[in-house]
Amino acid sequence: TSIDQSVPVTVFTGYLGAGKTTIILNTVKQCRSDKYKIVWLKNEIGDVEVDSQIAKENNIASREMVNGCICCVLVGMLGDALEQILATEKPDRIIVETSGSAFPAPIAWEVRKNPKLVLDGIVTVIDVLNFPGYKDKSQTAKMQAKYTDLILLNKTELVDERKIDSVLDDVLELNPDTPRIQTIQGVVDVQVLFGLDSKLFQLTDAHSACEQEHTHDDHCRHANSTSTNMAAAPAATAEAAELPSAPVSHLDITHQSREVDLISIRTTESIDEQALTTFVTTVETDVVYRVKGVIRLSNGECKLLNAVAGRYTLESVQAYSGDTKISVMGDFSASFVKIVSAKLSLQLTEQNIQYIPRLR
């Protein structure tokens, strides 16, 4: 397959709640046409498929991958998902939205090893409102800012110029060379996002990458079992070297578990809207980073919840008949489960609420 015939892929990275989904939705709407089809492939921490409901509401072709990170545990499944999209959807472009804890390199390699695809660009979304709070907590957030073709400084309408300048200083320290664009309400011209012709993370020899970068045989076996003929470009070698202490690498299958604690709720109970909004707006932002869910409210309505650092949106959903599903991500212990249950006035058991601690 020639490059001219290959389907371009744009990969969006960015920390939890940076605004990737909003930017993608706005981008797809700009491109909506009977003659140009975009398919959105979404990866999410936990098992709550929220964005597939958003896609249905907006008549967007989509796939959602949950319960793992597509840059490591699910990287082989990512290749299968991309192949399935090519076969069934016949897209003109694929947009891949990573989870907030994904490293870009393995995703880029998975795209590059398919001759029917071409990596058009890696776009990193940075939340200028909350970046100062998470840049020192998440090594992944730093990696996302360093290895990218374009940086979008999102939510600029929520802060003053001084805050924007402060975030710019942080970003320039991490990555002085990559173009940066400020966005307002998650809107970016597609002419800026598409056609980046990424040169990041080229394919070389996977075996030499394992020998150079991985100190444990398990990691080499993982690399060889999920991808063939892959290796680190110079940037990727630097990425591996900067990650937390060995044996963590850009293919480390535990890295997502090092980022956040997770509470996953699935229940037939309805939730009072006032109790829900009080919880997401009053909980400490250094305890809960992100809350997402499909919520059945006590008034009979069904809504999509998206909450980040005390700010939230609730959007009505028409075509949903399932249970209430909520993911709570942050930095908390198992005892926080009872607090969440009490705040939402839910009578939850081990069967419908799960606590997954991060590795410490």
Short mmCIF file of N, CA and C in Angstrom, two decimals, residues 60-149:
data_model
loop_
_atom_site.label_atom_id
_atom_site.label_comp_id
_atom_site.label_asym_id
_atom_site.label_seq_id
_atom_site.Cartn_x
_atom_site.Cartn_y
_atom_site.Cartn_z
N ILE A 60 -21.38 9.71 15.58
CA ILE A 60 -19.98 9.55 15.20
C ILE A 60 -19.60 8.08 15.28
N ALA A 61 -18.97 7.57 14.24
CA ALA A 61 -18.48 6.19 14.26
C ALA A 61 -17.36 6.08 15.28
N SER A 62 -17.45 5.09 16.17
CA SER A 62 -16.45 5.01 17.24
C SER A 62 -16.25 3.58 17.71
N ARG A 63 -15.13 3.37 18.36
CA ARG A 63 -14.81 2.14 19.10
C ARG A 63 -14.25 2.58 20.44
N GLU A 64 -14.51 1.82 21.50
CA GLU A 64 -13.98 2.17 22.81
C GLU A 64 -13.28 0.95 23.40
N MET A 65 -12.05 1.16 23.87
CA MET A 65 -11.25 0.10 24.50
C MET A 65 -11.07 0.46 25.97
N VAL A 66 -11.49 -0.43 26.86
CA VAL A 66 -11.44 -0.16 28.30
C VAL A 66 -10.65 -1.25 29.01
N ASN A 67 -10.49 -1.07 30.34
CA ASN A 67 -9.82 -2.05 31.19
C ASN A 67 -8.36 -2.27 30.80
N GLY A 68 -7.65 -1.22 30.51
CA GLY A 68 -6.24 -1.34 30.19
C GLY A 68 -5.79 -0.18 29.34
N CYS A 69 -4.49 -0.04 29.22
CA CYS A 69 -3.91 1.07 28.46
C CYS A 69 -3.44 0.58 27.11
N ILE A 70 -3.77 1.29 26.03
CA ILE A 70 -3.42 0.85 24.69
C ILE A 70 -1.94 1.02 24.38
N CYS A 71 -1.17 1.62 25.27
CA CYS A 71 0.26 1.73 24.99
C CYS A 71 1.03 0.55 25.59
N CYS A 72 0.35 -0.34 26.33
CA CYS A 72 1.07 -1.47 26.91
C CYS A 72 0.19 -2.72 26.95
N VAL A 73 -0.66 -2.84 27.95
CA VAL A 73 -1.48 -4.05 28.12
C VAL A 73 -2.32 -4.36 26.88
N LEU A 74 -2.89 -3.32 26.28
CA LEU A 74 -3.80 -3.52 25.15
C LEU A 74 -3.15 -3.19 23.81
N VAL A 75 -1.82 -3.06 23.77
CA VAL A 75 -1.21 -2.59 22.52
C VAL A 75 -1.45 -3.56 21.38
N GLY A 76 -1.43 -4.88 21.64
CA GLY A 76 -1.75 -5.84 20.60
C GLY A 76 -3.19 -5.72 20.14
N MET A 77 -4.10 -5.48 21.10
CA MET A 77 -5.51 -5.30 20.77
C MET A 77 -5.73 -4.02 19.99
N LEU A 78 -4.86 -3.01 20.21
CA LEU A 78 -4.96 -1.78 19.43
C LEU A 78 -4.75 -2.08 17.95
N GLY A 79 -3.74 -2.89 17.66
CA GLY A 79 -3.52 -3.26 16.26
C GLY A 79 -4.71 -3.96 15.65
N ASP A 80 -5.32 -4.88 16.42
CA ASP A 80 -6.51 -5.58 15.94
C ASP A 80 -7.68 -4.62 15.73
N ALA A 81 -7.85 -3.67 16.67
CA ALA A 81 -8.94 -2.71 16.57
C ALA A 81 -8.78 -1.83 15.34
N LEU A 82 -7.55 -1.38 15.08
CA LEU A 82 -7.30 -0.56 13.90
C LEU A 82 -7.60 -1.34 12.62
N GLU A 83 -7.19 -2.60 12.60
CA GLU A 83 -7.44 -3.44 11.43
C GLU A 83 -8.94 -3.65 11.21
N GLN A 84 -9.67 -3.84 12.31
CA GLN A 84 -11.12 -4.02 12.21
C GLN A 84 -11.80 -2.75 11.69
N ILE A 85 -11.34 -1.60 12.17
CA ILE A 85 -11.91 -0.33 11.69
C ILE A 85 -11.68 -0.18 10.20
N LEU A 86 -10.48 -0.51 9.73
CA LEU A 86 -10.19 -0.41 8.30
C LEU A 86 -11.11 -1.31 7.49
N ALA A 87 -11.35 -2.51 8.01
CA ALA A 87 -12.15 -3.49 7.27
C ALA A 87 -13.64 -3.16 7.26
N THR A 88 -14.15 -2.67 8.40
CA THR A 88 -15.60 -2.50 8.53
C THR A 88 -16.10 -1.09 8.29
N GLU A 89 -15.28 -0.10 8.59
CA GLU A 89 -15.73 1.30 8.51
C GLU A 89 -15.26 2.03 7.26
N LYS A 90 -14.19 1.53 6.64
CA LYS A 90 -13.60 2.19 5.46
C LYS A 90 -13.40 3.69 5.71
N PRO A 91 -12.63 4.06 6.75
CA PRO A 91 -12.51 5.47 7.11
C PRO A 91 -11.56 6.23 6.20
N ASP A 92 -11.74 7.54 6.17
CA ASP A 92 -10.78 8.43 5.51
C ASP A 92 -9.71 8.87 6.50
N ARG A 93 -10.03 8.81 7.79
CA ARG A 93 -9.07 9.15 8.83
C ARG A 93 -9.50 8.46 10.13
N ILE A 94 -8.52 8.08 10.95
CA ILE A 94 -8.78 7.53 12.27
C ILE A 94 -8.19 8.48 13.31
N ILE A 95 -8.99 8.80 14.32
CA ILE A 95 -8.49 9.56 15.46
C ILE A 95 -8.41 8.61 16.65
N VAL A 96 -7.23 8.50 17.24
CA VAL A 96 -7.03 7.66 18.42
C VAL A 96 -6.91 8.58 19.63
N GLU A 97 -7.80 8.38 20.59
CA GLU A 97 -7.72 9.13 21.85
C GLU A 97 -7.21 8.19 22.93
N THR A 98 -6.05 8.49 23.48
CA THR A 98 -5.46 7.62 24.49
C THR A 98 -6.06 7.91 25.87
N SER A 99 -5.83 6.99 26.79
CA SER A 99 -6.18 7.27 28.17
C SER A 99 -5.22 8.34 28.70
N GLY A 100 -5.56 8.92 29.84
CA GLY A 100 -4.72 9.97 30.39
C GLY A 100 -3.36 9.51 30.84
N SER A 101 -3.14 8.18 30.91
CA SER A 101 -1.86 7.67 31.41
C SER A 101 -1.02 7.02 30.32
N ALA A 102 -1.36 7.26 29.06
CA ALA A 102 -0.67 6.56 27.96
C ALA A 102 0.59 7.28 27.51
N PHE A 103 1.65 6.49 27.23
CA PHE A 103 2.84 7.00 26.59
C PHE A 103 2.61 6.95 25.07
N PRO A 104 3.08 7.93 24.32
CA PRO A 104 2.77 7.95 22.89
C PRO A 104 3.56 6.95 22.04
N ALA A 105 4.78 6.58 22.44
CA ALA A 105 5.66 5.80 21.56
C ALA A 105 5.07 4.46 21.09
N PRO A 106 4.63 3.56 21.99
CA PRO A 106 4.13 2.27 21.51
C PRO A 106 2.90 2.39 20.62
N ILE A 107 2.08 3.41 20.86
CA ILE A 107 0.90 3.63 20.03
C ILE A 107 1.34 4.03 18.63
N ALA A 108 2.33 4.92 18.55
CA ALA A 108 2.86 5.34 17.24
C ALA A 108 3.42 4.15 16.49
N TRP A 109 4.17 3.27 17.16
CA TRP A 109 4.74 2.11 16.51
C TRP A 109 3.66 1.18 15.99
N GLU A 110 2.61 1.01 16.77
CA GLU A 110 1.53 0.11 16.35
C GLU A 110 0.87 0.63 15.08
N VAL A 111 0.76 1.93 14.95
CA VAL A 111 0.22 2.53 13.73
C VAL A 111 1.21 2.35 12.59
N ARG A 112 2.48 2.64 12.85
CA ARG A 112 3.48 2.62 11.79
C ARG A 112 3.71 1.23 11.21
N LYS A 113 3.51 0.18 11.99
CA LYS A 113 3.80 -1.16 11.47
C LYS A 113 2.69 -1.68 10.55
N ASN A 114 1.58 -0.95 10.45
CA ASN A 114 0.51 -1.33 9.53
C ASN A 114 0.67 -0.54 8.23
N PRO A 115 0.98 -1.20 7.12
CA PRO A 115 1.22 -0.48 5.87
C PRO A 115 -0.02 0.23 5.32
N LYS A 116 -1.18 -0.12 5.85
CA LYS A 116 -2.41 0.55 5.39
C LYS A 116 -2.69 1.84 6.15
N LEU A 117 -1.83 2.15 7.13
CA LEU A 117 -1.99 3.35 7.95
C LEU A 117 -0.75 4.23 7.84
N VAL A 118 -0.92 5.51 8.09
CA VAL A 118 0.21 6.43 8.18
C VAL A 118 -0.01 7.33 9.39
N LEU A 119 1.01 7.47 10.23
CA LEU A 119 0.90 8.33 11.40
C LEU A 119 1.01 9.79 10.96
N ASP A 120 -0.11 10.48 11.00
CA ASP A 120 -0.11 11.88 10.57
C ASP A 120 0.40 12.80 11.66
N GLY A 121 0.02 12.51 12.92
CA GLY A 121 0.47 13.40 13.97
C GLY A 121 0.13 12.92 15.36
N ILE A 122 0.95 13.32 16.33
CA ILE A 122 0.67 13.12 17.75
C ILE A 122 0.40 14.49 18.33
N VAL A 123 -0.79 14.67 18.89
CA VAL A 123 -1.23 15.96 19.43
C VAL A 123 -1.42 15.81 20.93
N THR A 124 -0.77 16.67 21.69
CA THR A 124 -0.90 16.63 23.15
C THR A 124 -1.74 17.80 23.63
N VAL A 125 -2.76 17.48 24.43
CA VAL A 125 -3.65 18.50 25.00
C VAL A 125 -3.24 18.75 26.44
N ILE A 126 -2.99 20.02 26.76
CA ILE A 126 -2.59 20.40 28.12
C ILE A 126 -3.67 21.31 28.71
N ASP A 127 -4.11 20.95 29.89
CA ASP A 127 -5.13 21.69 30.63
C ASP A 127 -4.42 22.82 31.40
N VAL A 128 -4.50 24.06 30.89
CA VAL A 128 -3.77 25.15 31.53
C VAL A 128 -4.33 25.48 32.91
N LEU A 129 -5.58 25.13 33.15
CA LEU A 129 -6.18 25.40 34.45
C LEU A 129 -5.58 24.52 35.52
N ASN A 130 -5.30 23.26 35.18
CA ASN A 130 -4.87 22.28 36.19
C ASN A 130 -3.46 21.74 35.99
N PHE A 131 -2.79 22.11 34.92
CA PHE A 131 -1.45 21.59 34.65
C PHE A 131 -0.47 21.80 35.80
N PRO A 132 -0.47 22.97 36.44
CA PRO A 132 0.46 23.14 37.57
C PRO A 132 0.24 22.12 38.69
N GLY A 133 -0.99 21.62 38.82
CA GLY A 133 -1.29 20.67 39.87
C GLY A 133 -0.87 19.25 39.56
N TYR A 134 -0.82 18.88 38.27
CA TYR A 134 -0.50 17.50 37.95
C TYR A 134 0.86 17.30 37.28
N LYS A 135 1.52 18.37 36.86
CA LYS A 135 2.79 18.17 36.16
C LYS A 135 3.85 17.53 37.05
N ASP A 136 3.78 17.79 38.36
CA ASP A 136 4.76 17.21 39.27
C ASP A 136 4.32 15.87 39.83
N LYS A 137 3.05 15.49 39.61
CA LYS A 137 2.55 14.21 40.10
C LYS A 137 2.67 13.11 39.07
N SER A 138 2.64 13.48 37.79
CA SER A 138 2.56 12.47 36.74
C SER A 138 3.75 12.56 35.79
N GLN A 139 4.56 11.49 35.80
CA GLN A 139 5.65 11.40 34.84
C GLN A 139 5.09 11.29 33.43
N THR A 140 3.95 10.64 33.29
CA THR A 140 3.32 10.49 31.99
C THR A 140 2.98 11.85 31.39
N ALA A 141 2.44 12.75 32.19
CA ALA A 141 2.09 14.08 31.68
C ALA A 141 3.30 14.78 31.10
N LYS A 142 4.44 14.60 31.73
CA LYS A 142 5.67 15.21 31.20
C LYS A 142 6.08 14.56 29.89
N MET A 143 5.98 13.22 29.82
CA MET A 143 6.32 12.52 28.58
C MET A 143 5.41 12.95 27.43
N GLN A 144 4.13 13.11 27.73
CA GLN A 144 3.18 13.53 26.70
C GLN A 144 3.53 14.90 26.15
N ALA A 145 3.98 15.78 27.04
CA ALA A 145 4.34 17.14 26.61
C ALA A 145 5.66 17.17 25.84
N LYS A 146 6.53 16.22 26.12
CA LYS A 146 7.86 16.24 25.49
C LYS A 146 7.86 15.61 24.10
N TYR A 147 7.08 14.55 23.91
CA TYR A 147 7.15 13.79 22.66
C TYR A 147 5.83 13.92 21.91
N THR A 148 5.75 14.97 21.11
CA THR A 148 4.52 15.29 20.40
C THR A 148 4.83 16.18 19.21
N ASP A 149 3.90 16.22 18.26
CA ASP A 149 4.06 17.09 17.08
C ASP A 149 3.41 18.44 17.27
#
